[in-house]
Short mmCIF file of C-alpha atoms and ligand atoms in Angstrom, two decimals:
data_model
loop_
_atom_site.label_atom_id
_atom_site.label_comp_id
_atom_site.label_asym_id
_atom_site.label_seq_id
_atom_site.Cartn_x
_atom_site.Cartn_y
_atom_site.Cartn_z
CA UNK A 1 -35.36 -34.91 8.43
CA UNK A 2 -38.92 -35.07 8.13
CA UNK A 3 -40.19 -38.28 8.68
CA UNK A 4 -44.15 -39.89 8.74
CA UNK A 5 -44.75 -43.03 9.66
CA UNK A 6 -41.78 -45.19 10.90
CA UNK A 7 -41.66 -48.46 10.31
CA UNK A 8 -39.10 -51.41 10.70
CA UNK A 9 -37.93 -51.07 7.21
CA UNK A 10 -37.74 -47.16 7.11
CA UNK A 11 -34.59 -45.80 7.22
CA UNK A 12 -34.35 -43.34 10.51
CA UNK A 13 -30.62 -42.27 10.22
CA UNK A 14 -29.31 -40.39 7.42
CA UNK A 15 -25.14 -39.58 7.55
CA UNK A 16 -25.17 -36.56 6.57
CA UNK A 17 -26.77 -35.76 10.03
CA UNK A 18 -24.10 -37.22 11.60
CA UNK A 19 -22.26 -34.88 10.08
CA UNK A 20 -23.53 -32.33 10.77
CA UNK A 21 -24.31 -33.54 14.28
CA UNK A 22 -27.89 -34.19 15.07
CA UNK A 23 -26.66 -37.35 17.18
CA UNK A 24 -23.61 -36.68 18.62
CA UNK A 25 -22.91 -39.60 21.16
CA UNK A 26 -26.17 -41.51 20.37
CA UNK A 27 -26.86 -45.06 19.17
CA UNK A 28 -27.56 -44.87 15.70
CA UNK A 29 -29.02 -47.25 12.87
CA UNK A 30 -27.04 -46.68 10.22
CA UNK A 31 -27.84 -48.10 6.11
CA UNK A 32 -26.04 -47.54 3.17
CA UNK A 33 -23.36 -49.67 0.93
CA UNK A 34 -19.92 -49.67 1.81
CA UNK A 35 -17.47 -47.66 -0.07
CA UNK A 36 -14.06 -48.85 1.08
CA UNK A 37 -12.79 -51.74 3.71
CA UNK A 38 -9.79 -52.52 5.34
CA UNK A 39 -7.81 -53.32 8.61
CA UNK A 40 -6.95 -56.24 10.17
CA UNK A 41 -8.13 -59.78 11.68
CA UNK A 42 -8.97 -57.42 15.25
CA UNK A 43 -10.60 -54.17 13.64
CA UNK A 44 -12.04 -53.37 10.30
CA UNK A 45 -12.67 -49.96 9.31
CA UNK A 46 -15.27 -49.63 7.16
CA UNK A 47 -16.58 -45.96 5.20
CA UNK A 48 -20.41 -46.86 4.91
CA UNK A 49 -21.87 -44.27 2.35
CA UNK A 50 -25.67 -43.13 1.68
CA UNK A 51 -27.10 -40.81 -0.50
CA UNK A 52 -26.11 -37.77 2.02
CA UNK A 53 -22.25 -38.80 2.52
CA UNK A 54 -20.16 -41.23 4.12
CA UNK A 55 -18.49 -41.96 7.40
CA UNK A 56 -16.19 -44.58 8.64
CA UNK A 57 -17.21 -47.08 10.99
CA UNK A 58 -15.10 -48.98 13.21
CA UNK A 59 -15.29 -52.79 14.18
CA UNK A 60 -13.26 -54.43 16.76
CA UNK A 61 -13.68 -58.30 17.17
CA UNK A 62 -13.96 -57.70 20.88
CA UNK A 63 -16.91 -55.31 20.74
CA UNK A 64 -19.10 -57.52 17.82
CA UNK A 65 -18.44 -60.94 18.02
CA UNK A 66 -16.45 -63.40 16.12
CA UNK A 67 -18.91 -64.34 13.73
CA UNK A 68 -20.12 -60.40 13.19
CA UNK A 69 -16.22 -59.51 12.90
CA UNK A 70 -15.98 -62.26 9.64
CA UNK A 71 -18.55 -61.42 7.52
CA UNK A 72 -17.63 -57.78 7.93
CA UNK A 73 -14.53 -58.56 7.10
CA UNK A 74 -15.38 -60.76 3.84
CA UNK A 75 -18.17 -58.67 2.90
CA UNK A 76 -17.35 -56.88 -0.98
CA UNK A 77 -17.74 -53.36 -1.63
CA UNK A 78 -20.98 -52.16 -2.35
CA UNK A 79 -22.52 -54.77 -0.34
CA UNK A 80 -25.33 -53.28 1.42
CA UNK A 81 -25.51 -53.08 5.30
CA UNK A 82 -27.46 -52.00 8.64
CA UNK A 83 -24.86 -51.04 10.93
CA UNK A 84 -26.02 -50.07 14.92
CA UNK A 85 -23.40 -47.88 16.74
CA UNK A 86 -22.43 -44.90 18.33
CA UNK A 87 -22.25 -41.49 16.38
CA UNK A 88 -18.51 -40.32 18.07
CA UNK A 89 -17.22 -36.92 17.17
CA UNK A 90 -13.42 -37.58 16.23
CA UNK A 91 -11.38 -34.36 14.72
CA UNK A 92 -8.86 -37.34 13.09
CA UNK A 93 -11.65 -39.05 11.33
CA UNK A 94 -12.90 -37.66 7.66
CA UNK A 95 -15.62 -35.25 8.85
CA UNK A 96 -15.11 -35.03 11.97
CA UNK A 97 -16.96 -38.55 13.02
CA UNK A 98 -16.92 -41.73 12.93
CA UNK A 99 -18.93 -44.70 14.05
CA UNK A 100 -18.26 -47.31 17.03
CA UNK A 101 -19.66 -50.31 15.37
CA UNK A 102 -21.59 -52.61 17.90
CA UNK A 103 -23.92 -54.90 15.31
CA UNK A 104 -23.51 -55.40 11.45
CA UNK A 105 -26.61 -57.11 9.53
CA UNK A 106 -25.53 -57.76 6.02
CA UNK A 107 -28.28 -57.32 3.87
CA UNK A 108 -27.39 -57.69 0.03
CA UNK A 109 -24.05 -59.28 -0.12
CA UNK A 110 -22.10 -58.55 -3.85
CA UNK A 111 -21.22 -62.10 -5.53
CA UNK A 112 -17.61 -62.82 -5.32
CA UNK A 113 -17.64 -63.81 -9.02
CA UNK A 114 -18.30 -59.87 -9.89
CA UNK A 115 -15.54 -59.18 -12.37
CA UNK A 116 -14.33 -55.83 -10.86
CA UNK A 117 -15.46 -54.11 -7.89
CA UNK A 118 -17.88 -51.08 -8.34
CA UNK A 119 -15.53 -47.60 -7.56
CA UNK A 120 -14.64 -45.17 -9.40
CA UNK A 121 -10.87 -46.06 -9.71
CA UNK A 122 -11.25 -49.35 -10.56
CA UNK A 123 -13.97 -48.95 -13.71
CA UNK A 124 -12.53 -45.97 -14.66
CA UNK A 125 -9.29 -48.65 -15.01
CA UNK A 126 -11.14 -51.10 -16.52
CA UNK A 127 -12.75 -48.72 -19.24
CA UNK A 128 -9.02 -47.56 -20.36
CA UNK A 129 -10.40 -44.32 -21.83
CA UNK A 130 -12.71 -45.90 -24.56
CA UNK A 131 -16.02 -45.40 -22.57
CA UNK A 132 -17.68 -47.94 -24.03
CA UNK A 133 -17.81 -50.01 -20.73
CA UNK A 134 -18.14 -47.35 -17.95
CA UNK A 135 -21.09 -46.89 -20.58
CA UNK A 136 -22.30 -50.84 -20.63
CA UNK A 137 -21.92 -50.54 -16.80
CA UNK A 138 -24.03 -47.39 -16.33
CA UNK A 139 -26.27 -48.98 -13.67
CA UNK A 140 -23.43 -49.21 -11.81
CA UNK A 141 -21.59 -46.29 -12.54
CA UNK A 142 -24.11 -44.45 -11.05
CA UNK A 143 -22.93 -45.27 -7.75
CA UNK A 144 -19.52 -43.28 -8.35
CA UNK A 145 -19.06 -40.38 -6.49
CA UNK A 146 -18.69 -38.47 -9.61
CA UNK A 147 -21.89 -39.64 -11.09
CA UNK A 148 -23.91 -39.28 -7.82
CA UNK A 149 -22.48 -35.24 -8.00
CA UNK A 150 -23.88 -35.16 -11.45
CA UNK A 151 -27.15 -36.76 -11.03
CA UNK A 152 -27.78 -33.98 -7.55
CA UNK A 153 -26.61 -30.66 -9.88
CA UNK A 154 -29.09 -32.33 -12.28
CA UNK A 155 -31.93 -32.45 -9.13
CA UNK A 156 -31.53 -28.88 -8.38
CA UNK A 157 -31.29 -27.82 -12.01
CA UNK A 158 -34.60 -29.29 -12.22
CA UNK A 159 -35.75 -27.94 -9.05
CA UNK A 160 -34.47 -24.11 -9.90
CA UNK A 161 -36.51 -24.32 -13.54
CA UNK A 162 -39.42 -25.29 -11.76
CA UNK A 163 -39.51 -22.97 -8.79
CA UNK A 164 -38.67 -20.01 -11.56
CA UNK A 165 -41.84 -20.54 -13.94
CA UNK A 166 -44.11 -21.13 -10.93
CA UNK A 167 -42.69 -18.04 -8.88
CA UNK A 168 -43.89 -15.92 -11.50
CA UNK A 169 -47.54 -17.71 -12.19
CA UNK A 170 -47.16 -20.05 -15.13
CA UNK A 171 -48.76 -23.05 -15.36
CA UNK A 172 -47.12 -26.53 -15.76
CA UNK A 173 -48.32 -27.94 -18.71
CA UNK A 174 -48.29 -31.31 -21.22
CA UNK A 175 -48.15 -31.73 -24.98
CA UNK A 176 -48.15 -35.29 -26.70
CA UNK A 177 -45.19 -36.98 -27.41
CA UNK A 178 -46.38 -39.03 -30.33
CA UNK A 179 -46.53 -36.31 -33.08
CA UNK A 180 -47.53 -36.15 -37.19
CA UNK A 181 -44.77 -33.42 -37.82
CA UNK A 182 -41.77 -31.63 -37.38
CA UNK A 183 -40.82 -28.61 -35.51
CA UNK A 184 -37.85 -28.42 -35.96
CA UNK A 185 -37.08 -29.94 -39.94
CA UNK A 186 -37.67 -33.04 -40.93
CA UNK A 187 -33.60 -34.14 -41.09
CA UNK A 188 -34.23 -35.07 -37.38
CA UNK A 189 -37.37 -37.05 -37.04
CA UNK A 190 -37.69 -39.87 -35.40
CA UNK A 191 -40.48 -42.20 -37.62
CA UNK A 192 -42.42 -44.60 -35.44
CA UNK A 193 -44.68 -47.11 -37.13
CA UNK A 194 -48.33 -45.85 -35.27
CA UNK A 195 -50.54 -48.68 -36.28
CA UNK A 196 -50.29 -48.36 -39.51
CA UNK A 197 -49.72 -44.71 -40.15
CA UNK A 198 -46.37 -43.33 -39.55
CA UNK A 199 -45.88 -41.13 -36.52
CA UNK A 200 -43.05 -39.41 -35.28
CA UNK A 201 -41.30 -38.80 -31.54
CA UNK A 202 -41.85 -35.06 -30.82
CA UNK A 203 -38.98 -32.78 -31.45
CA UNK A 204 -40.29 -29.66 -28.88
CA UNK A 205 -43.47 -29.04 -27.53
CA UNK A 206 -43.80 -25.85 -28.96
CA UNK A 207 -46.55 -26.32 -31.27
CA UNK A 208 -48.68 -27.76 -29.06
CA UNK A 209 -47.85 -25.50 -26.33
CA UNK A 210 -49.13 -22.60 -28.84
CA UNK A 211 -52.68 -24.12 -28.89
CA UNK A 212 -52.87 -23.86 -25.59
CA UNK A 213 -51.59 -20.47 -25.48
CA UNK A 214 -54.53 -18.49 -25.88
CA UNK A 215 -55.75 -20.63 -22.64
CA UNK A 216 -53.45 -20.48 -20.15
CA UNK A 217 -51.29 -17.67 -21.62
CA UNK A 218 -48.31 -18.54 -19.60
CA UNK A 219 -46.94 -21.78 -19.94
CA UNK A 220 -43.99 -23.58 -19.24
CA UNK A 221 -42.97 -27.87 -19.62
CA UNK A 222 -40.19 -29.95 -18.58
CA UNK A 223 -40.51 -33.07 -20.96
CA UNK A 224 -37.96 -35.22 -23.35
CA UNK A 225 -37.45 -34.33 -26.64
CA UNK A 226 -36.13 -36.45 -29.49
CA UNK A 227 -34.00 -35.73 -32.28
CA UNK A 228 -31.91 -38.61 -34.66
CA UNK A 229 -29.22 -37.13 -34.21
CA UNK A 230 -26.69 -38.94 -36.55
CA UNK A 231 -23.17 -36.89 -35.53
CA UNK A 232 -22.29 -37.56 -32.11
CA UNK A 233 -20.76 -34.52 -30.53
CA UNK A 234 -20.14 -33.58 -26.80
CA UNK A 235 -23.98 -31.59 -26.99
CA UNK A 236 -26.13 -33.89 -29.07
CA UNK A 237 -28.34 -36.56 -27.44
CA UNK A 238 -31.43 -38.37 -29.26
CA UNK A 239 -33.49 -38.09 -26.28
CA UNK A 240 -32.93 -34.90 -24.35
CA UNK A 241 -34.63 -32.95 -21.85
CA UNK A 242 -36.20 -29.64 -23.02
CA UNK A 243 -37.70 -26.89 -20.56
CA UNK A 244 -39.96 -24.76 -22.88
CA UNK A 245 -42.25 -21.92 -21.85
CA UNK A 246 -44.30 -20.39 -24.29
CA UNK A 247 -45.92 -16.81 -23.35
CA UNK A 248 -48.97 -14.60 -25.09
CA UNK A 249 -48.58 -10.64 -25.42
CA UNK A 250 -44.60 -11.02 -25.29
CA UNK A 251 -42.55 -9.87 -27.76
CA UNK A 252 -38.54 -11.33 -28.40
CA UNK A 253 -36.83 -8.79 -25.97
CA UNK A 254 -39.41 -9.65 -23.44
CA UNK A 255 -39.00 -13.33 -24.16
CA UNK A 256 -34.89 -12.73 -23.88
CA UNK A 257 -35.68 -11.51 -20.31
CA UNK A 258 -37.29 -14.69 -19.31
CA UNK A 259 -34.38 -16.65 -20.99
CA UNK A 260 -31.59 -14.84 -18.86
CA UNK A 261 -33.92 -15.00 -15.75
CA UNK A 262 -34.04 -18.83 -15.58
CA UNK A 263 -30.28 -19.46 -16.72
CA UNK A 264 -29.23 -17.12 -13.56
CA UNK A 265 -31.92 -18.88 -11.33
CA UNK A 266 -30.43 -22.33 -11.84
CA UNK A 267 -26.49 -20.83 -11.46
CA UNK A 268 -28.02 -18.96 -8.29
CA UNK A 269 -29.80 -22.24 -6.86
CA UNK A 270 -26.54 -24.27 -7.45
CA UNK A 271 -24.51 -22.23 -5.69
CA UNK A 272 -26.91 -21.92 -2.74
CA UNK A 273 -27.58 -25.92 -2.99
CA UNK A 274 -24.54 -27.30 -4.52
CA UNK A 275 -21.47 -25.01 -3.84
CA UNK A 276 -19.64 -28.17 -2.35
CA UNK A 277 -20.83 -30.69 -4.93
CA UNK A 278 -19.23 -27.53 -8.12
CA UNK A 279 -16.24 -27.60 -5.81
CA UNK A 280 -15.79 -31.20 -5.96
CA UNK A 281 -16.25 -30.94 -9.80
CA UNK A 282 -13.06 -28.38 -10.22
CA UNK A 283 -15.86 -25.37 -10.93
CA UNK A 284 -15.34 -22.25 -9.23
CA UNK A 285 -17.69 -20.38 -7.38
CA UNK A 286 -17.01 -17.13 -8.54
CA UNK A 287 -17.50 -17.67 -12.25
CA UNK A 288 -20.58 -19.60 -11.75
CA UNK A 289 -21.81 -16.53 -9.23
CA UNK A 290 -20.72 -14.25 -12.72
CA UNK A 291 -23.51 -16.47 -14.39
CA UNK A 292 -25.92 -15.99 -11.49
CA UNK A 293 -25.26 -12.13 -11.14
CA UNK A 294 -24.79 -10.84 -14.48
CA UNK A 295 -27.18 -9.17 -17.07
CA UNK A 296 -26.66 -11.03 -20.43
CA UNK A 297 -25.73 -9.22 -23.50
CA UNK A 298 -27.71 -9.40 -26.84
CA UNK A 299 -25.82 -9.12 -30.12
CA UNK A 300 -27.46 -9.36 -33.42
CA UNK A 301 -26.36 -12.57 -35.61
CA UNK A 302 -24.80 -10.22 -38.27
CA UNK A 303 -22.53 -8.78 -36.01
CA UNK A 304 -21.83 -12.58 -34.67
CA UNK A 305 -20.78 -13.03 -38.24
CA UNK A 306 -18.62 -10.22 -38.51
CA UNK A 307 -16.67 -10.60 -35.19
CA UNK A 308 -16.17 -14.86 -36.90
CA UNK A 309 -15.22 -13.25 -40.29
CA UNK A 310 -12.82 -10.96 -38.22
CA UNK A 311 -11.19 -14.24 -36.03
CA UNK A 312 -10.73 -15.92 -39.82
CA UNK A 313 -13.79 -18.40 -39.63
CA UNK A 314 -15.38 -19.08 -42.89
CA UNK A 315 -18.72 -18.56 -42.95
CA UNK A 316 -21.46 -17.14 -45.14
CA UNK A 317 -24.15 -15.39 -44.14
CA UNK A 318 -27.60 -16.92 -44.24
CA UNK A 319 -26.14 -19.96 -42.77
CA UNK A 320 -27.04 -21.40 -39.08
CA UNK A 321 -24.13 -21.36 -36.68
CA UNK A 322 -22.97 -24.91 -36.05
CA UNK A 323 -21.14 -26.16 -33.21
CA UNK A 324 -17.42 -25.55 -34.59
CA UNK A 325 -18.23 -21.29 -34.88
CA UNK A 326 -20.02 -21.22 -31.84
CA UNK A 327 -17.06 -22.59 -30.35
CA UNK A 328 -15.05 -19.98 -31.18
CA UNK A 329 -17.22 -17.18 -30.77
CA UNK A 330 -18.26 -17.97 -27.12
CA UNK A 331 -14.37 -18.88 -25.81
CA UNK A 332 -13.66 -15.56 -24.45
CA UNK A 333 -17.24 -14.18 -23.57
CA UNK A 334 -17.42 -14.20 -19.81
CA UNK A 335 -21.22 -14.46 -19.01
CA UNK A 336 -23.89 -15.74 -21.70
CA UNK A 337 -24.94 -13.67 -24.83
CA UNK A 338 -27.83 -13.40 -27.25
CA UNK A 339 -27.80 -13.73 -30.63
CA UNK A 340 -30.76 -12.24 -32.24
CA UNK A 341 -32.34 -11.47 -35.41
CA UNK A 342 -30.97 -14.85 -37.70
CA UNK A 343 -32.04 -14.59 -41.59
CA UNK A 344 -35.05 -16.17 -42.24
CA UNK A 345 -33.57 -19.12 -44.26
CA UNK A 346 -31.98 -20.28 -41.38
CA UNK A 347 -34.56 -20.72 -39.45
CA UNK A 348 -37.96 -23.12 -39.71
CA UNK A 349 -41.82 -21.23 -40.96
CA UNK A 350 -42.96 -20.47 -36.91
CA UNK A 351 -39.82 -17.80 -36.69
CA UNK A 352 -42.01 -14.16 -37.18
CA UNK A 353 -40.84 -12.05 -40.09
CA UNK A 354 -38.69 -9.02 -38.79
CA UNK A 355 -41.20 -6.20 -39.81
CA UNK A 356 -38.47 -3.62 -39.97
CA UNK A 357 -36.26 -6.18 -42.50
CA UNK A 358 -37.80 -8.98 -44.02
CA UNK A 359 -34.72 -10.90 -44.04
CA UNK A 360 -34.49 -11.46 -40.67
CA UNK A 361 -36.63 -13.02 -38.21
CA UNK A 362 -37.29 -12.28 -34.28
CA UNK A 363 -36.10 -14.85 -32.84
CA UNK A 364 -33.11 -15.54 -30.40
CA UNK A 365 -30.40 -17.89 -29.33
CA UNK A 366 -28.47 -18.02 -25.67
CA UNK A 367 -25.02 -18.59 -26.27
CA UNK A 368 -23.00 -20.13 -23.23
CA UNK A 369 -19.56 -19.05 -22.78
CA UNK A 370 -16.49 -21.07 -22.46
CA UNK A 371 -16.56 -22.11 -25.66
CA UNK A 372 -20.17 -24.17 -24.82
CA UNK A 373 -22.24 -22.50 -27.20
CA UNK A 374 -26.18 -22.90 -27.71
CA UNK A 375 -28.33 -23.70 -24.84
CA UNK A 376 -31.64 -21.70 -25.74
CA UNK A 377 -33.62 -21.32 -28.99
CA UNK A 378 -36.42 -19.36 -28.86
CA UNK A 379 -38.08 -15.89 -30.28
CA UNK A 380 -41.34 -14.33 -31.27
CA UNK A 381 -43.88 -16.49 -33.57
CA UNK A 382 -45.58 -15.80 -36.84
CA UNK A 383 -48.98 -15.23 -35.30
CA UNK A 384 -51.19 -13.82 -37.90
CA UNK A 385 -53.08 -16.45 -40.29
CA UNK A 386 -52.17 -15.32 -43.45
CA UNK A 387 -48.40 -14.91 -42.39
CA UNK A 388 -48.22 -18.73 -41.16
CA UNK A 389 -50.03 -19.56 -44.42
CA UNK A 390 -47.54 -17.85 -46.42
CA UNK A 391 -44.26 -19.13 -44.55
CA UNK A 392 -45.73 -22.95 -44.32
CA UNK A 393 -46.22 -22.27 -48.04
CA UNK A 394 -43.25 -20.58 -48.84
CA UNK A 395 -40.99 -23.17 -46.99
CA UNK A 396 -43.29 -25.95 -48.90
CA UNK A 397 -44.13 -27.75 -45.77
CA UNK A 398 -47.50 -29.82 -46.10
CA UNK A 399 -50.45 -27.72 -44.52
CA UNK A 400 -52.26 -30.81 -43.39
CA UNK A 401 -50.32 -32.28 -40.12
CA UNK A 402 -50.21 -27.87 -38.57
CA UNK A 403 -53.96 -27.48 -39.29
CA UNK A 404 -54.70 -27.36 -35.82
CA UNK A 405 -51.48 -24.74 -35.04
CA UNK A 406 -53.27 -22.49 -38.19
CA UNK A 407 -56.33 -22.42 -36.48
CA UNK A 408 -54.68 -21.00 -33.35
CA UNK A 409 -54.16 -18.06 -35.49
CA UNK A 410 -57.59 -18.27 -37.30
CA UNK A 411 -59.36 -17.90 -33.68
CA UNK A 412 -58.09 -14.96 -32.29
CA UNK A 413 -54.09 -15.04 -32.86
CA UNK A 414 -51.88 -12.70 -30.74
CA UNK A 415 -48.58 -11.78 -30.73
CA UNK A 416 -46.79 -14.33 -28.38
CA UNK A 417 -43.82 -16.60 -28.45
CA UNK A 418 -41.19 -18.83 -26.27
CA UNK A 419 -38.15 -20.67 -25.92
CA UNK A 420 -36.90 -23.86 -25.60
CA UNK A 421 -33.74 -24.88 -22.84
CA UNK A 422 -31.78 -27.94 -23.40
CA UNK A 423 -31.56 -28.85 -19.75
CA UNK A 424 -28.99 -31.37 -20.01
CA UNK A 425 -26.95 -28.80 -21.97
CA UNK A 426 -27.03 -26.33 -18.93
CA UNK A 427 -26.01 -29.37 -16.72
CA UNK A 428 -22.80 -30.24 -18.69
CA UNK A 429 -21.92 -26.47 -19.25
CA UNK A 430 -22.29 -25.49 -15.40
CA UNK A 431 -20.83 -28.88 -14.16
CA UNK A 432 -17.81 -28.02 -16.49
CA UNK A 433 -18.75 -32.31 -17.87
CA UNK A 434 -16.54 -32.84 -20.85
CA UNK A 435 -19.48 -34.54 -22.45
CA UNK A 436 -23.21 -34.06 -22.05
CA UNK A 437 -23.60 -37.83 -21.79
CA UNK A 438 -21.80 -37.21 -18.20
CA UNK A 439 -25.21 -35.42 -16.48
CA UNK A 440 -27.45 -37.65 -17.72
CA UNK A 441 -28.40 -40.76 -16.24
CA UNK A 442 -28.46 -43.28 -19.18
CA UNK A 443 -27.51 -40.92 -22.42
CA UNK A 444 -29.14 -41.72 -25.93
CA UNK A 445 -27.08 -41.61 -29.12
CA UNK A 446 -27.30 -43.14 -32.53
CA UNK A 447 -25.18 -46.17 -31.63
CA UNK A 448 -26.84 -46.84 -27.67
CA UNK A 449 -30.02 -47.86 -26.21
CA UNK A 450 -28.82 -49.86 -23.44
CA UNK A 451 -28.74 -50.17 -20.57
O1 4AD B 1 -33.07 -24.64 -30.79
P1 4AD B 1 -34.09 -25.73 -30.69
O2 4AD B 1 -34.13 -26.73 -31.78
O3 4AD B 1 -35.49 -24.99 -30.53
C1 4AD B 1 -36.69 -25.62 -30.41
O4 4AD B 1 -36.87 -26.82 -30.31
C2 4AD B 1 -37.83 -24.68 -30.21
N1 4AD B 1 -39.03 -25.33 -30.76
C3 4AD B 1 -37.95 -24.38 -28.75
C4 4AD B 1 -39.06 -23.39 -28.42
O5 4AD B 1 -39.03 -22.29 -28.90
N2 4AD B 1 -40.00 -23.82 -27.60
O6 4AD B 1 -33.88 -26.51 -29.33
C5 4AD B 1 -33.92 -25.82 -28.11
C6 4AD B 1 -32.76 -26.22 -27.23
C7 4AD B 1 -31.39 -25.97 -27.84
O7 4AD B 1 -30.99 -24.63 -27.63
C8 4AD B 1 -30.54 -26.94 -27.09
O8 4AD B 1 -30.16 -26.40 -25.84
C9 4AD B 1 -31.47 -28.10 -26.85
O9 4AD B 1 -32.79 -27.62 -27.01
N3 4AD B 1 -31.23 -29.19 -27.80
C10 4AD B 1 -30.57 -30.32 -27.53
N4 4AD B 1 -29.98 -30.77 -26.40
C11 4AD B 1 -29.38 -31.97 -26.44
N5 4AD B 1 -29.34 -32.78 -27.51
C12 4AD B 1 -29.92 -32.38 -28.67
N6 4AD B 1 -29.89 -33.18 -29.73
C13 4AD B 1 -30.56 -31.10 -28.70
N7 4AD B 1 -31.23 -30.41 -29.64
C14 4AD B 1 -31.63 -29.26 -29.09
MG1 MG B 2 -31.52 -24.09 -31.99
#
């Protein structure tokens, strides 16, 4: 571990060292929270855990003192600690190690009054099923072992998007998040009052990434989006995190190839950075290497419909395809899949025209398999002036509020386009989550804001 300055508050020690054995048979400083407690009125065993892992550590009266021994012994779980003691390789101890406690400092102890004590188990107990109060208790919840997994896939999710768009030159950039219109239909938009006009929270930041297009030509973002959201599903969240790139010159297969490039880079970083952590979660490593190794197939939406029309769904063409179809269509696919070429109606003005069938527009969804379904919009965009003028028109969308996205076409428009990734869709499709509101931190739906 790299460290800079060290001072009497930094933390020198981490356990997952230990572990790994960086200090076998030295005194060690070890803090963290416990996890678990118990023994008797001569020796407490106690698994300390910190961000890296945990280890047990082992008291004896005789070795720490009488007073040292007691409030080890009283002290709650989740009470925070600074433990000094040896670092002992021991086959019959989890992980090989364990610690030979010589000094305990207590440094947050947890109120005795708490109303249930903070492990999975026990809230998972206390919530019955409903929820609701592993949901009040997020703060705490957090601390789980299941929810720490989550929140480290999410880390290298992050980390994989990143490393992608900047591995191949595109620059990191920011659009507002206070907005005066929609991007993706007005059924969604969130109003806020803006000082006496009306403003809304920004859907994508697609539009604004276009402006900037002709600048920076490839661009990419990792920013919230909002959407009210009134159904609650297992993929909907009003505030969700969106990795968008936009590109110029590109056209919708080329755009497609970016698309299956960063879905396999953050399958092939979680395997390299998380195999253990998918293990823990039931996934298996082989399925998620499929993901990482696999060319994605692209199949146009009409043939989507037939193969749904064929498995006895009802559904028209012309119309979007909503959770329940996706569903069915992407149970028995075994890597992701494109759908292409949607009919225009289904899709909002910035979709380009197909010129080869004016029904259709060039545009794209990723499909996930198991049964997940969308995790990628994206396609080419109208990009001439008189096309966008025609489609805003058409669609009878106000031209005032997208004045500045016309002129991007009035001053020099070229062919470009992007796509948008719902990141914390990936996370609860590659974490096999039952619900997206288990990779998120503290989820947003129509019914919570808190905590
Ligand atoms: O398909 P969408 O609506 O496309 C756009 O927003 C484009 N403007 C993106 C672009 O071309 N730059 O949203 C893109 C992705 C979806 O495929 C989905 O993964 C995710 O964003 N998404 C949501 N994720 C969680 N909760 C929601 N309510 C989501 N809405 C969209
Ligand atoms: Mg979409």
């Amino acid at each position: 571990m790299l460290l800079g300055v060290v001072g009497d508050a930094m933390k020198t020690t981490w356990i997952s060292d230990i572990l790994e054995g960086k200090h076998d048979g030295q005194k060690v400083e070890l803090k963290g929270w416990i996890k678990r407690s118990r023994g008797s009125n001569k020796i407490r065993f106690v698994v300390l855990r910190d961000s890296t892992g945990s280890i047990q550590c082992v008291a004896k009266k005789d070795a720490v003192g009488e007073e040292c021994f007691e409030n080890v012994k009283s002290a709650l779980i989740e009470s925070s600690l600074i433990i000094h003691g040896l670092a002992n390789p021991d086959e019959r101890a989890d992980g090989g190690y364990e610690i030979i406690v010589q000094d305990v400092e207590i440094v947050g102890p947890v109120n005795p009054d708490t109303p249930f004590p903070i492990t999975e188990s026990a809230m998972v107990a206390a919530d019955g099923g409903e929820t609701e109060f592993l949901l009040d208790n997020r703060h705490l919840y957090l601390r789980t072992t299941r929810m720490t997994t989550m929140l480290k896939l999410r880390s290298s999710v992050f980390g994989a998007i990143h490393s992608y768009f900047r591995d191949l030159d595109f620059l990191e950039y920011q659009a507002p998040n206070f907005v005066a219109g929609a991007v993706e239909g007005g059924s969604t938009l969130f109003e806020v009052p803006y000082f006496g006009r009306k403003a809304y929270l920004t859907q994508s930041w697609q539009l604004y990434a276009e402006a900037a297009m002709p600048a920076l030509e490839r661009l990419y973002t990792i920013a919230p989006s909002f959407r009210a959201e009134k159904s609650r599903t297992r993929r909907h969240l009003t505030e969700f995190w969106h990795a968008e790139m936009e590109v110029a010159w590109a056209d919708n297969n080329e755009i497609m190839s970016y698309g299956e490039g960063v879905v396999r880079k953050i399958a092939a970083t979680l395997l390299d950075e998380r195999s253990e952590e998918l293990e823990s979660l039931g996934r298996d490593l082989e399925t998620i290497a499929r993901y990482a190794d696999s060319a994605y197939p692209r199949m146009r939406y009409d043939e989507a419909v037939d193969t749904l029309q064929g498995m006895g769904v009802e559904i028209e063409w012309g119309q979007d395809l909503d959770y329940s179809k996706e569903k069915v269509l992407t149970q028995d696919f075994d890597v992701p899949h494109f759908l292409t070429h949607y009919p225009k109606i289904a899709k909002p003005f910035y979709h380009r025209v197909d010129p080869d069938d004016e029904k259709y527009v060039l545009c794209h969804d990723l499909l996930a398999p198991e049964g997940y379904g969308e995790i990628i919009g994206g396609g080419e965009r109208t990009w001439s002036e008189a096309e966008i003028l025609a489609r805003i028109d058409e669609e009878g969308t106000p031209r005032e509020p997208y004045q500045f996205y016309i002129d991007t076409r009035t001053y020099g428009g070229v062919p470009h386009g992007g796509f948008g990734l719902g990141v914390d869709r990936v996370c609860s499709w590659l974490s096999g989550a039952e619900h997206i509101r288990e990779v998120i931190p503290f989820p947003r739906d129509s019914r919570r804001v808190t905590p």
